[in-house]
Each structure stands twice: as structure tokens, then as C-alpha cells.
Coordinates of C-alpha atoms in Angstrom, one line a residue:
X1 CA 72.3 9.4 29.0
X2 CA 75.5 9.8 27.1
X3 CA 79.4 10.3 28.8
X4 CA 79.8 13.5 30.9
X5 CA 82.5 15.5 29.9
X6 CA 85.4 15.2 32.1
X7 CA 85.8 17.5 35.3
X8 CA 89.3 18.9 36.0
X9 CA 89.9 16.8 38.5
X10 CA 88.3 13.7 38.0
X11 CA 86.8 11.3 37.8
X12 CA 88.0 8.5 39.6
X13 CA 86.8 5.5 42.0
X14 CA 88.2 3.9 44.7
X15 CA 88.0 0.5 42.8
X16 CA 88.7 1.9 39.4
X17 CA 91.3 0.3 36.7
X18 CA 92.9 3.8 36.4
X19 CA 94.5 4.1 40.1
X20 CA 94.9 0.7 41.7
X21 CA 96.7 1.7 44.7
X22 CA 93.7 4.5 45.4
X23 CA 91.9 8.0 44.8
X24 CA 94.0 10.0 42.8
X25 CA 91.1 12.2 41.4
X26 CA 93.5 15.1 39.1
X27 CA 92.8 14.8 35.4
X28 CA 91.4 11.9 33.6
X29 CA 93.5 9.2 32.1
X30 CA 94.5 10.9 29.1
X31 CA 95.1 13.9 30.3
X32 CA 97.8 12.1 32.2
X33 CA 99.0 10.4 29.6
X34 CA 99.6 13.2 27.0
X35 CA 101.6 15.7 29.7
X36 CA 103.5 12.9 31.1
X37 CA 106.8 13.1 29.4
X38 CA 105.9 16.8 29.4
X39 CA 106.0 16.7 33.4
X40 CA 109.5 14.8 33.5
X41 CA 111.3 17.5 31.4
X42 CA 109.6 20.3 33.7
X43 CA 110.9 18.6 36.8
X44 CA 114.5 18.4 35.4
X45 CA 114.7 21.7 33.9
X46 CA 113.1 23.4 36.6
X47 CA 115.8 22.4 38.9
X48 CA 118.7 23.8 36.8
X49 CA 117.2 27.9 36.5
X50 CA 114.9 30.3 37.2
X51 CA 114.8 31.4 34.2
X52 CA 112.2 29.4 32.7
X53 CA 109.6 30.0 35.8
X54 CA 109.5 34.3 35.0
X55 CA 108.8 33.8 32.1
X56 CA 105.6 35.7 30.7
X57 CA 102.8 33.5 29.3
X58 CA 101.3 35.8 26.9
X59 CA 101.2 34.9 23.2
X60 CA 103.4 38.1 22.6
X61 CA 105.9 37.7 25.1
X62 CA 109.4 36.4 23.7
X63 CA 108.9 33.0 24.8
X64 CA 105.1 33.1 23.7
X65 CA 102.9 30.3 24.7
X66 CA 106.6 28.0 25.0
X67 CA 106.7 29.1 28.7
X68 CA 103.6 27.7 29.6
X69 CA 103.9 24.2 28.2
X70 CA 106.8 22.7 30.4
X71 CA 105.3 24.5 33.5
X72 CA 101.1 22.9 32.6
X73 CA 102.8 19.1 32.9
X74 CA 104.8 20.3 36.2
X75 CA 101.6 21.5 37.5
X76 CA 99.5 18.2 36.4
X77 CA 102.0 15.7 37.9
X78 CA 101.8 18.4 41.3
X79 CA 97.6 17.9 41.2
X80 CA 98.3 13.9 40.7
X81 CA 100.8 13.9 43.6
X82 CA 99.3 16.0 46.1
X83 CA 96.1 13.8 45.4
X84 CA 97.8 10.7 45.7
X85 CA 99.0 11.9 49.0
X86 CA 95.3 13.1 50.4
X87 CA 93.9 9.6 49.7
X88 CA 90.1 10.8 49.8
X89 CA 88.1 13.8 49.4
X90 CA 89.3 16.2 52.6
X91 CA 92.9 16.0 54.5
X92 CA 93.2 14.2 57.4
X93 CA 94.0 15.2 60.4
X94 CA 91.8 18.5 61.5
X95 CA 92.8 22.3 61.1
X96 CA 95.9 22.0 63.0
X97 CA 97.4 18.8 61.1
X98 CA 96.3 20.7 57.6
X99 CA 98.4 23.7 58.9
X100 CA 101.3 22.2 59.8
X101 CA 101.5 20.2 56.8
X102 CA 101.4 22.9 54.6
X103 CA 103.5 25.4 56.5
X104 CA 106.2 22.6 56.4
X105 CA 106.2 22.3 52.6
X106 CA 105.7 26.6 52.2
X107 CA 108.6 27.1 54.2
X108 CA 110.0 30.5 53.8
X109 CA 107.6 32.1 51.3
X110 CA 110.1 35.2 50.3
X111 CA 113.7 33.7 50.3
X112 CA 116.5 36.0 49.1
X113 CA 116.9 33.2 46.4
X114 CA 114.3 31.8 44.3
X115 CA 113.2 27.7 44.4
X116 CA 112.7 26.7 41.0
X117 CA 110.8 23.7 42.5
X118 CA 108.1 26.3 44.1
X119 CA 105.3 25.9 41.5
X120 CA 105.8 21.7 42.4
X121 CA 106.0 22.0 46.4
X122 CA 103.2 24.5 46.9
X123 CA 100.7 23.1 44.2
X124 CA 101.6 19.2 45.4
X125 CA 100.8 20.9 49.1
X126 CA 97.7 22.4 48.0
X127 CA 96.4 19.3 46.0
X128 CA 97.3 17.5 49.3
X129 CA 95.1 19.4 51.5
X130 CA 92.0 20.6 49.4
X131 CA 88.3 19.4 49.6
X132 CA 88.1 18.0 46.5
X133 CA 84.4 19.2 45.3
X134 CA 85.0 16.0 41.9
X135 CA 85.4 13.1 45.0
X136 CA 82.4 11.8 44.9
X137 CA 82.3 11.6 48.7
X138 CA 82.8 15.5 48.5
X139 CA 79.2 16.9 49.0
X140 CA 79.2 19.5 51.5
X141 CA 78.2 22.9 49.6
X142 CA 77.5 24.5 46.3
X143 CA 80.8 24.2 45.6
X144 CA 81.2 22.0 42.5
X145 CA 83.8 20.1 40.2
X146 CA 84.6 22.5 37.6
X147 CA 84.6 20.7 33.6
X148 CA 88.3 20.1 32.2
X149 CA 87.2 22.5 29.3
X150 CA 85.9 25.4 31.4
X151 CA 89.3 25.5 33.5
X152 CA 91.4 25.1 30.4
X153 CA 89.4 28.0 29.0
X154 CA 90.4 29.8 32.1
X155 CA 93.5 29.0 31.6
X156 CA 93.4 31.2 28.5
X157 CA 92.2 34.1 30.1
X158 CA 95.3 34.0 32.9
X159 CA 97.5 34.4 30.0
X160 CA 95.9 37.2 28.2
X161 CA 95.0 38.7 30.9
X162 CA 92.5 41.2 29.8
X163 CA 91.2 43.8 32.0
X164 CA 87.6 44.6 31.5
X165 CA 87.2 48.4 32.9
X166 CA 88.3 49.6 29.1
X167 CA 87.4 48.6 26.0
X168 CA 91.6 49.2 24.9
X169 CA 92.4 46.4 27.4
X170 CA 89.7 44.1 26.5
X171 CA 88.8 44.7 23.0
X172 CA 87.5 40.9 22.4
X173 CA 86.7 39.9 25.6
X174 CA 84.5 43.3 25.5
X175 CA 82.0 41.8 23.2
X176 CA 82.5 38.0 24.1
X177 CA 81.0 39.4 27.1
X178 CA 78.3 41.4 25.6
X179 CA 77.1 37.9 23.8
X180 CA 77.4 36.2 26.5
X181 CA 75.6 38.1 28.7
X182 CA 72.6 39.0 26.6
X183 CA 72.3 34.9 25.8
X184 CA 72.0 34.0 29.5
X185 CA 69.9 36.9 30.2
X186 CA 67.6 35.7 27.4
X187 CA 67.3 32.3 28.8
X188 CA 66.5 33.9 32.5
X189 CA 63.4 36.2 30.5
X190 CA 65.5 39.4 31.1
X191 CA 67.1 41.5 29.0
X192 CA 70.7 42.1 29.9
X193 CA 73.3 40.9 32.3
X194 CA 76.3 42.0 34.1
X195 CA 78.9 39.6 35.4
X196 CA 79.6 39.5 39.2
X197 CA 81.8 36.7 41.3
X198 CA 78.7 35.3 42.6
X199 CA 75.3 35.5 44.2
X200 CA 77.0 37.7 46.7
X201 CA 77.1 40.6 44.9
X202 CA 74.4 40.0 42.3
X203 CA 72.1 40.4 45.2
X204 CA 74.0 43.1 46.6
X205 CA 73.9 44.7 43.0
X206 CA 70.2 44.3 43.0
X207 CA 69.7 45.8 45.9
X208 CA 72.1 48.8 45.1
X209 CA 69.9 49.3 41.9
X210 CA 66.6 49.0 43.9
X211 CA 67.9 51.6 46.2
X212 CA 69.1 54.0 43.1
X213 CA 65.9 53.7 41.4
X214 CA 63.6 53.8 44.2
X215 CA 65.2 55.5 46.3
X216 CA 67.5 54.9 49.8
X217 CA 64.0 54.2 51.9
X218 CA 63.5 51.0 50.0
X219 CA 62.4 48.2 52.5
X220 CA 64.2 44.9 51.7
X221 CA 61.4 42.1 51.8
X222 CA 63.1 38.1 52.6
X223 CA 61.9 35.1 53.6
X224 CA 63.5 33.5 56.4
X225 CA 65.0 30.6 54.1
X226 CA 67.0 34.1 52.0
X227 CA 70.6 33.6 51.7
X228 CA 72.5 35.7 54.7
X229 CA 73.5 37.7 51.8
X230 CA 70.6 39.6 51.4
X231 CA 69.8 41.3 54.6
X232 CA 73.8 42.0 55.0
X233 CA 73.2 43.8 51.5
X234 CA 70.8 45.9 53.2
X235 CA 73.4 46.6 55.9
X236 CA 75.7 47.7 53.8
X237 CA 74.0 49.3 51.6
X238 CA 72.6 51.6 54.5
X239 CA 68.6 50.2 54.0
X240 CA 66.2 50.8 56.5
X241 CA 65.9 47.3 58.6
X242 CA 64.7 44.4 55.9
X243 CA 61.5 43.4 57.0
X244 CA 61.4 39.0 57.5
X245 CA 58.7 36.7 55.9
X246 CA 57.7 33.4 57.4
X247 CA 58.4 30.6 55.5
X248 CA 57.1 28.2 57.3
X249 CA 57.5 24.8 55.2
X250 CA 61.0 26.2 54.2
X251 CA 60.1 28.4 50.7
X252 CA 58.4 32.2 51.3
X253 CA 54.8 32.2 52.4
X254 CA 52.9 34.3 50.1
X255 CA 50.1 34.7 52.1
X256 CA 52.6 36.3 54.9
X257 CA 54.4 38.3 52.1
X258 CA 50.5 39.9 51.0
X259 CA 50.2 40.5 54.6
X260 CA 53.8 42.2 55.2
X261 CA 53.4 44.2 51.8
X262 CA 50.1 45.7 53.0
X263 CA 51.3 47.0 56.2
X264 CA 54.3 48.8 54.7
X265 CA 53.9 52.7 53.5
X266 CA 56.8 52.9 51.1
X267 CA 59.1 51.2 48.3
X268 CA 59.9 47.8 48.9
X269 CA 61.8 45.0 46.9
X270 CA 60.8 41.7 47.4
X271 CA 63.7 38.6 47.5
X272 CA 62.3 35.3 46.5
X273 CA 64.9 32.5 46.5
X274 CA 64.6 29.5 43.3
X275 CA 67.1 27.5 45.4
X276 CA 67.6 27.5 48.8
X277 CA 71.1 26.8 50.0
X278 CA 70.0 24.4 52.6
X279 CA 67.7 22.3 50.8
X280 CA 67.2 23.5 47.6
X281 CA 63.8 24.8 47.6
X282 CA 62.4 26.9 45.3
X283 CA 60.0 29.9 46.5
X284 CA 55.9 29.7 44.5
X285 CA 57.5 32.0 42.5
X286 CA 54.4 32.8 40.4
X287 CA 52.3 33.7 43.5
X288 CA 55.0 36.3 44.9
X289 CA 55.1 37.7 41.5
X290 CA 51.3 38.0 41.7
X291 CA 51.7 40.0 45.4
X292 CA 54.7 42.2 44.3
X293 CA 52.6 43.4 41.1
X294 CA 49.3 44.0 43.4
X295 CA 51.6 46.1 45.7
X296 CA 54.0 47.8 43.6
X297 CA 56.6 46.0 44.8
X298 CA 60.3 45.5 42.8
X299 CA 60.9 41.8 42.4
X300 CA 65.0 40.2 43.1
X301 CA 65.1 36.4 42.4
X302 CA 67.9 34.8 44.0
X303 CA 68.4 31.9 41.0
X304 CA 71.9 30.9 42.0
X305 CA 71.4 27.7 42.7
X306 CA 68.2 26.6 40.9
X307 CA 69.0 29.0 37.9
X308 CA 70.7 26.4 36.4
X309 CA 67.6 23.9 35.7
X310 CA 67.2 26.6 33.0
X311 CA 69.2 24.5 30.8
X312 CA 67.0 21.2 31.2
X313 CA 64.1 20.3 29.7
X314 CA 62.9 18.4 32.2
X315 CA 63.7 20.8 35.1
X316 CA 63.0 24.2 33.7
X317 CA 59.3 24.3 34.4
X318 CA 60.3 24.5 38.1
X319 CA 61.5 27.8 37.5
X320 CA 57.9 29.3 36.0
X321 CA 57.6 33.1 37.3
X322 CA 61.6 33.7 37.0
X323 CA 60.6 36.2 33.9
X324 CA 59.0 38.4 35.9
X325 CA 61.4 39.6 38.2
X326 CA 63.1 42.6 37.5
X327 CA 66.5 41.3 38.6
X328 CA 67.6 38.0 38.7
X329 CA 71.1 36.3 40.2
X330 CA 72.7 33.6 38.5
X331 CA 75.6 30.9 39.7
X332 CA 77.1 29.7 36.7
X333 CA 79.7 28.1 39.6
X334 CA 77.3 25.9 40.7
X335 CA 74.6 23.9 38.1
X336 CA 76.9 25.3 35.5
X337 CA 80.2 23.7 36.4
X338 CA 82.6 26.5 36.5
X339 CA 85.4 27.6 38.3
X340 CA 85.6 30.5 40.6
X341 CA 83.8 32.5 40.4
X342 CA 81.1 32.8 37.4
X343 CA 78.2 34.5 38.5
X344 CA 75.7 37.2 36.5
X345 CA 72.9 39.9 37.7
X346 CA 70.2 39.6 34.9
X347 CA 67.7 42.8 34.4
X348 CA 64.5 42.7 33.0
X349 CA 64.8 46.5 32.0
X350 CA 68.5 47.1 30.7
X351 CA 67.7 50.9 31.6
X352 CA 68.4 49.9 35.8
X353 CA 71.7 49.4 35.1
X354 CA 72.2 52.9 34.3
X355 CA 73.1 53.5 38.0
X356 CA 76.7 52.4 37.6
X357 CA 77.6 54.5 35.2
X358 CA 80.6 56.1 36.3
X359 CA 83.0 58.5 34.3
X360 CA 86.8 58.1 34.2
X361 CA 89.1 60.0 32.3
X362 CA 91.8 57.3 31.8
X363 CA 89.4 54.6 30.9
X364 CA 85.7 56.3 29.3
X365 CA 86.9 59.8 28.5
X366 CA 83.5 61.2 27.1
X367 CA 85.3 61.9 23.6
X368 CA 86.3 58.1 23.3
X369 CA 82.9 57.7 24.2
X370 CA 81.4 60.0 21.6
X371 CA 84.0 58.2 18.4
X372 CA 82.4 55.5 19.4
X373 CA 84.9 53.1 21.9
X374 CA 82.7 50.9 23.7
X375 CA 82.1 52.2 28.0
X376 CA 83.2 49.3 30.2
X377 CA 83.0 51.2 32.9
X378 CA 79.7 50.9 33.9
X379 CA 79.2 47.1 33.5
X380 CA 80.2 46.3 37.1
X381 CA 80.9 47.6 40.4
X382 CA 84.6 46.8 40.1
X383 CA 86.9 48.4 38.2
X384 CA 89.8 45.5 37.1
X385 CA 88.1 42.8 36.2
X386 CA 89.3 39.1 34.4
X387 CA 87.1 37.8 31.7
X388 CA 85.3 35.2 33.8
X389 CA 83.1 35.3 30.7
X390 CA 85.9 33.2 28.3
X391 CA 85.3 29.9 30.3
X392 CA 81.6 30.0 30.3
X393 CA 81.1 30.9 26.7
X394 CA 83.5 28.2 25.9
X395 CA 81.2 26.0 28.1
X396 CA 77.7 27.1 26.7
X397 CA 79.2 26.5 23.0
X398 CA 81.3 23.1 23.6
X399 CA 77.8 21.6 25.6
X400 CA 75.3 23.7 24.6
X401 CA 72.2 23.8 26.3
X402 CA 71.0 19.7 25.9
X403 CA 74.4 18.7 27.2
X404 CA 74.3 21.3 30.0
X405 CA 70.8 20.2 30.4
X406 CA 72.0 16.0 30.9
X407 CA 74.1 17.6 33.4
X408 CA 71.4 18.9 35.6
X409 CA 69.6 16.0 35.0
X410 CA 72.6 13.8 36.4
X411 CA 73.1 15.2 39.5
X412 CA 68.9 15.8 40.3
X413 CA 68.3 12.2 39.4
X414 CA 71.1 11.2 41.9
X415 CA 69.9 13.4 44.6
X416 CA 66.5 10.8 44.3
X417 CA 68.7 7.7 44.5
X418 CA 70.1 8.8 47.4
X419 CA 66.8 9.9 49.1
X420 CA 65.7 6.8 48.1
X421 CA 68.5 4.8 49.6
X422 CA 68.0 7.0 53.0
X423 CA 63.9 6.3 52.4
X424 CA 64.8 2.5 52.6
X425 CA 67.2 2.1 56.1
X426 CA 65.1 2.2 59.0
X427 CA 68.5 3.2 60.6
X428 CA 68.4 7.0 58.7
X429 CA 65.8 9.5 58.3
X430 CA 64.9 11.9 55.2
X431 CA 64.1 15.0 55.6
X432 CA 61.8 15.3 52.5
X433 CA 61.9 14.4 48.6
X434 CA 64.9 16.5 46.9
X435 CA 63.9 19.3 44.9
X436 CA 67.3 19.8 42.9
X437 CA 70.1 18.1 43.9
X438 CA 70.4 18.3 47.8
X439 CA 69.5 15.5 50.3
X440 CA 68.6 16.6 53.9
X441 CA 69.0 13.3 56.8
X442 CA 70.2 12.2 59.5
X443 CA 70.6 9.0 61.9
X444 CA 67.4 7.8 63.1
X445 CA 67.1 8.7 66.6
X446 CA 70.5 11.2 66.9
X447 CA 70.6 14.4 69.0
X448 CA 71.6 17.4 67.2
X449 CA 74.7 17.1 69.1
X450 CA 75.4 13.7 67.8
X451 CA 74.6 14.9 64.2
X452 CA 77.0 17.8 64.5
X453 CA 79.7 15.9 66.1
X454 CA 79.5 13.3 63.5
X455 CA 80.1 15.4 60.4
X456 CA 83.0 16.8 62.4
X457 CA 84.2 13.1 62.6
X458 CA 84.2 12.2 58.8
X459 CA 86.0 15.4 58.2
X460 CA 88.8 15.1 60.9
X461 CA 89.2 11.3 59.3
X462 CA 89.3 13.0 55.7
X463 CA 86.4 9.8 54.7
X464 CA 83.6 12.4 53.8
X465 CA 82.6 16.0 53.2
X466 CA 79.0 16.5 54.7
X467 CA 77.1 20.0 55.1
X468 CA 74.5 20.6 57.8
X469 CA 71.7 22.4 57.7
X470 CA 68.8 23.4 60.1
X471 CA 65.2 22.5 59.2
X472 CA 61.9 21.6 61.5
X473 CA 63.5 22.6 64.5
X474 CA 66.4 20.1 64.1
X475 CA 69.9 19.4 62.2
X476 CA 70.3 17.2 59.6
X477 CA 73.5 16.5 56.9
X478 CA 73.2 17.9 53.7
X479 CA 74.3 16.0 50.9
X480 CA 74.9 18.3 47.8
X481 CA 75.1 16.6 44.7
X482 CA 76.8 18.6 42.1
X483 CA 79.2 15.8 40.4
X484 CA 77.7 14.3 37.3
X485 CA 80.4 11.6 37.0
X486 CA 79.2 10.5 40.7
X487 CA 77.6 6.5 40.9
X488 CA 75.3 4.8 43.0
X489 CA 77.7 2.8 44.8
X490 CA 79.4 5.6 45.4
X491 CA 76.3 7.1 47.2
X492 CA 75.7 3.8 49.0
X493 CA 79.5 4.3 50.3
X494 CA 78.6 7.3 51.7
X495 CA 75.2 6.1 53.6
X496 CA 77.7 3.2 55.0
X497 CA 80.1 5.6 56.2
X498 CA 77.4 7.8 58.1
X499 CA 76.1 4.8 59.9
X500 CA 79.5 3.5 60.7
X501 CA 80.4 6.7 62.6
X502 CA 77.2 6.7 63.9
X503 CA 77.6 3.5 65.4
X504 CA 80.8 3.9 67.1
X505 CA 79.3 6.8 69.0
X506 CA 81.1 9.4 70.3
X507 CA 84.5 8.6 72.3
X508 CA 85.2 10.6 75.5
X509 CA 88.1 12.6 74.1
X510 CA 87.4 11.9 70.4
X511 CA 86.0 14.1 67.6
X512 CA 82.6 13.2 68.3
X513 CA 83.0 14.9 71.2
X514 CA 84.7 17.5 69.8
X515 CA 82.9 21.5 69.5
X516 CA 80.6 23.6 70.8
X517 CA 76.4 21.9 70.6
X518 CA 75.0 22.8 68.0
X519 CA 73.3 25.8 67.8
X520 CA 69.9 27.2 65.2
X521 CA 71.3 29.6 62.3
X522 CA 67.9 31.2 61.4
X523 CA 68.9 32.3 58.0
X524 CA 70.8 29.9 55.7
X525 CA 73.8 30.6 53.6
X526 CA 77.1 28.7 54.9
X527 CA 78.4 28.1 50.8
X528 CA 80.7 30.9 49.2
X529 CA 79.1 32.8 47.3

């Protein structure tokens, strides 16, 4: 495999030649090296006024794109210090010590007189207590390192700063948009797309257009391994109460689902899952599509997480049956290395979106419509929106699909080293073989208590960011593995680290013992989304 492209902020290694005296982790070496000077002159003249700090950053503004430059090296040498400071991938300490730290360098947050040093303090304090998802020891959630070219993209869009509810705010970013959307929808097997801020309200979208299409008794249809997203869709959205699948060996039984189809009298949409959040399983999507079609049922696909093996060759077979839902929801956030948030609805039928349509005098009049302005309006559920879209499209065309593909394959084929290094200790215990890129285990022999208690340690110690997850009855730490720049003694380090803290125990007034026991979540979902 070639390089990976750099991620914003990283990568770095404890015993790296780039930082000697520890993880530093902000931009890579050149990064630093081209905004240094740049970083110096920001400090000094960002002591002197405040003048240079209200600036506007748009291209048109009087200073233009001149405002920007002194304050991107301030902001760098902030992300190098506050890293510098943290020392690892999560701040020390626990919630209190994280709090206090930060409320000491915020201070008063609306003084009668500006501090010219603000951007410095609060980014340096920020840096200083973040999880940093490009630490390699940072593997909690779907929450991954975003590339150095997608955030510089998005940097882009801050300072433009186009609004897309109305074509005369957004003429551009209108059809950037439109191309980008259709491309990824293409590559799903649909038709369209809309962008949303993540699998949250695609699948609330979806449901939304199941309920407009088919009507407001619609019975929701999940597995018990759907995201807690789904059924609080159908909450909100007013449903009748969503109706729960077994899914016994942790992906949708479609035996059960034939079975819970039959006995139901009206509409129902059926959510299948292509990437669980808890282990990152991936429903037999061809035999649900095979049950929804004999019963008439609406198909969602929650692709989120596993939508991104779309982009590998190796992977994408994995995903046979996604073309035949109706909807689909896509996480370009998480297998597609984004920042916040960059997440699509894909429809197989672009005539379901015609529910949001939605008529607004000061942004679709229908005579605008008519001379033919293009109607933003109904493209989403929100009405201001950033173009999100800039920093993927920049993304798809920098990469393209074989690099985004080597990508995927990265952080899959390190999800088997690592089950493989578990495999191998008699002193841990896998849960099963990884499907994507998330690694279930635990000590050999631990209480759920015990494993709860010592994922609370490593975070209150600020050595390692661990998830948890529930499966066959028990807990187990969840290793997500999203950093393609991440190495195998870097995964060993983090096997050493759990059966370190495991062998200390818990102390009598110590972290381990520290919380409530652990307690079963029936439906999974604890990632942002």
C-alpha cells in the first residue's frame, strides 16, 4: 500500500523523530514548518490590536483572504501547544480536572474589552483537553481523524459562507452539491441524495418520507442491534410503536423479520443496519430485501458505518443488497474521513423526496421558480445550511475512489491484526473475527464490572480511549479502528495497556472503583451521529 494522506492532526508516534520529547499529534511536519514564521508574527501582532482579529475572511472583504493568513499560523502553533500539553490521546484528570482546566484559561468569556490573545488561549485549551480521534490510542467511537485536505476544504467553506436554502446565496455550491450528491448516490445504487449532519437524521429523514408516502400508520420494523436512532425517529415522528426483530447472533434474523411482516396488517418500513455501531456487523442484507419485496414492505438501510466499504474493492461485495433499498444513510464522517458532520440520505426513487418541498416567498418565490432559479428549499429539512458538500467533493476528487478504497482497506486490515494479537494472549478474549474495522474483547476472566471500571481507568489516566459495548450477555471494549496512519506496535501498546490496568485491579477509592455496575443497553448507538 502506498502513504496515506495526512490527517489534520496527525500523525505522530510516541517514539517518532518528529517530537522527541512526546505526542504532539497537530499537523504533520511540514505543515509545521511552512506556518511557523507565520505563527510568530500572529502572536506579536495579535497582542498590539484588535483590529486584525474582526476582520472578515471573505475573498471580497477589504482585507480579503490577508485576514485569514496571520490568524491559520496562530491557530496551528494553538493545536501544537495544547497537544503538547495533553501528552496522549484524552486529558487527564476526569470531568472535573478537564473543567477546571478549561474554565481557568476561558476566564470571563464577554469582557467589556476584547483579548486579542482569545483565538490562542481558547484553541491551546481546547487542543489541551480533546479526545484526539488521529492518536492512535484514540479508538473509542465512529468518530474519526479527519484528512488535512478535507478540513482545509472546510476551511473554504467557513469563509464563503454560503447558505444553501437559496440558489442566490449558494449559486456554486448549489450544483457542487447536486454532483456530488448524485455521484454518491450512484455508487450506493440509488438515484439521488440529500445531505444531512449524519445518520441521525438520514434515518429520521427516511422515516419522515416513509410516513409521507405511506402514510402516518407506517409500522417501523428494527432489529435489536438498530441504532437508538431509529425507534426515537419513530417517536418523534409520532409512529405507531416500532415493532423489534431478534437478532440473535447480533445482525437482523430474517426468518423473525418474515415472521414479524406476516403478522402485521398495514404499511411497514423495514431498518436493516450494514454496520452496526457495536461491532460492525452487517445485516444478510439480500435476504431482508427478499422478505420486504414478498410483503410489501419499504426498505431503509442504515449504511453509516459500513457504507464506506463502497469505495474498496475488496470490501464492497459485503454490501450486496444495498441497491435495493429505497433509502439508504450514508456517514461520509466515518469510513470517509471527514469532519463534522458529512452525512447523506440516498433514494432509490428521486420522486420520495418530493415530501419536503416547501414554498417560501423570500427564498423559492414560484416566479423565480418558473425563470428558472434553481429550488433549494426542498433539499433538506433545515433551512440555513453550510456546504458540508465542498470538503467531500474535494475529498472524492483529490483520492478518488482507489485511494479512498486503500483507506478502508487500512483500517479493516488492522482491525484483524489486532483480533489477532487478542486471538494470541491467553490473558484476553475476542469476541469474534472483525467484520470492518471494530474489535470486541476483554480480559480473560473479568466481571462486567471490572471491564467497565477499567475503561473508566485509561480514560481518567488520559493513556487510552476505549468504547464498550454489550454482546452475548456480557461487556466487552470496543476498539474502533478508523486511523489509517495507525501501526502495529501501536496496537500492541494498546493490548499492554489493557492488561496493565487489568492487573493492578481495582483500588479501594480508585477509578476502578469508580461508577455505577454496569448495566445491559438493549439497543446500541453510544457514537454521535
Amino acid at each position: 500500500m502506498s502513504t496515506p494522506p495526512p490527517l489534520a492532526s496527525g500523525p505522530w508516534h510516541p517514539d517518532g523523530p518528529e517530537h522527541p520529547d512526546g505526542p504532539e499529534g497537530t499537523a504533520d511536519s511540514a505543515s509545521h514548518a511552512s506556518h511557523a514564521s507565520q505563527a510568530s508574527h500572529a502572536s506579536q501582532a495579535g497582542t498590539a490590536s484588535t483590529a486584525g482579529t474582526a476582520g472578515l475572511a471573505g475573498s471580497a472583504s477589504p482585507a480579503g483572504t490577508d485576514a485569514l493568513r496571520p490568524l491559520l499560523g496562530t491557530v496551528l502553533d494553538a493545536l501544537r501547544t495544547g497537544t503538547r500539553a495533553r501528552r496522549g490521546p484524552f486529558p487527564a484528570g476526569g470531568p472535573d480536572a478537564v473543567a477546571a482546566r478549561l474554565r481557568a484559561a476561558a476566564g470571563d468569556l464577554l469582557p467589556d474589552d476584547g483579548d486579542p490573545r482569545a483565538l490562542h488561549t481558547l484553541v491551546t485549551a481546547l487542543a489541551e483537553g480533546a479526545a484526539d480521534p488521529a492518536h492512535p490510542l484514540c479508538a473509542a467511537h465512529l468518530h474519526g481523524p479527519p484528512l488535512a485536505v478535507a478540513t482545509a476544504a472546510d476551511l473554504a467553506a467557513s469563509a464563503l459562507n454560503p447558505s444553501l436554502d437559496s440558489w442566490d446565496q449558494a449559486p456554486a455550491a448549489a450544483e457542487l452539491e447536486a454532483l456530488v450528491t448524485r455521484t454518491l448516490a450512484r455508487a450506493a445504487g440509488a438515484a439521488d441524495a440529500v445531505v444531512t449532519t449524519g445518520a441521525t437524521e438520514s434515518n429520521q429523514l427516511a422515516l419522515l418520507l416513509a410516513r409521507e408516502l405511506l402514510g402516518p400508520g407506517v409500522r417501523l420494523v428494527h432489529g435489536t442491534n438498530a441504532h437508538h436512532s431509529l425507534p426515537r425517529a419513530a417517536w418523534l415522528l409520532g409512529l405507531p410503536r416500532p415493532v423489534t426483530v431478534p437478532a440473535p447472533a447480533g445482525t437482523l434474523d430474517p426468518d423473525a423479520l418474515d415472521t414479524a411482516l406476516a403478522g402485521l396488517t398495514g404499511p411497514a418500513l423495514v431498518a436493516a443496519t450494514a454496520g452496526t455501531t457495536d461491532a460492525g456487523l452487517i445485516d444478510p442484507l439480500p435476504e431482508i430485501a427478499d422478505r420486504c419485496a414478498a410483503h410489501g414492505a419499504r426498505l431503509h438501510i442504515d449504511a453509516a458505518y459500513g457504507g464506506g466499504l463502497l469505495f474498496s474493492d475488496r470490501h464492497r461485495a459485503r454490501l450486496t443488497g444495498l441497491d435495493r433499498a429505497h433509502t439508504v444513510a450514508l456517514d461520509l464522517h466515518k469510513l470517509g474521513w471527514q469532519p463534522l458532520a458529512a452525512g447523506l440520505l440516498a433514494v432509490h426513487d428521486p420522486a420520495d423526496l418530493a415530501p419536503l418541498h416547501q414554498r417560501a416567498d423570500y427564498l423559492n418565490p414560484d416566479d423565480d421558480t418558473e425563470a428558472g432559479l434553481p429550488d433549494l428549499l426542498g433539499r433538506s429539512l433545515r433551512t440555513s445550511r453550510r456546504p458540508d458538500v465542498l470538503k467531500i467533493a474535494v475529498t472524492l476528487k483529490t483520492l478518488g475512489r482507489r485511494g479512498l478504497g486503500d483507506l478502508v482497506d487500512r483500517v479493516c486490515a488492522h482491525a484483524r491484526h489486532l483480533a489477532a494479537l487478542v486471538d494470541a494472549r491467553p490473558d484476553l478474549e475476542l469476541y469474534a473475527p472483525p467484520t470492518i474495522s471494530t474489535v470486541l474483547f476483554r480480559p480473560a476472566g473479568a466481571t462486567d464490572d471490572t471491564v467497565a471500571a477499567l475503561r473508566r481507568t485509561l480514560l481518567t489516566d488520559g493513556r487510552a480511549v476505549l468504547g464498550r459495548a454489550r454482546a452475548d450477555g456480557r461487556l466487552w471494549l470496543k476498539a474502533t479502528l478508523l486511523n489509517p496512519h495507525t501501526r502495529p506496535a501501536d496496537l500492541a501498546a494498546l493490548l499492554a495497556l489493557v492488561t496493565e490496568a487489568a492487573a493492578a485491579g481495582p483500588a479501594a477509592d480508585g477509578p476502578l472503583a469508580a461508577g455505577p455496575p454496569a448495566t445491559q443497553n438493549p439497543v446500541e448507538g453510544h457514537t454521535p451521529r
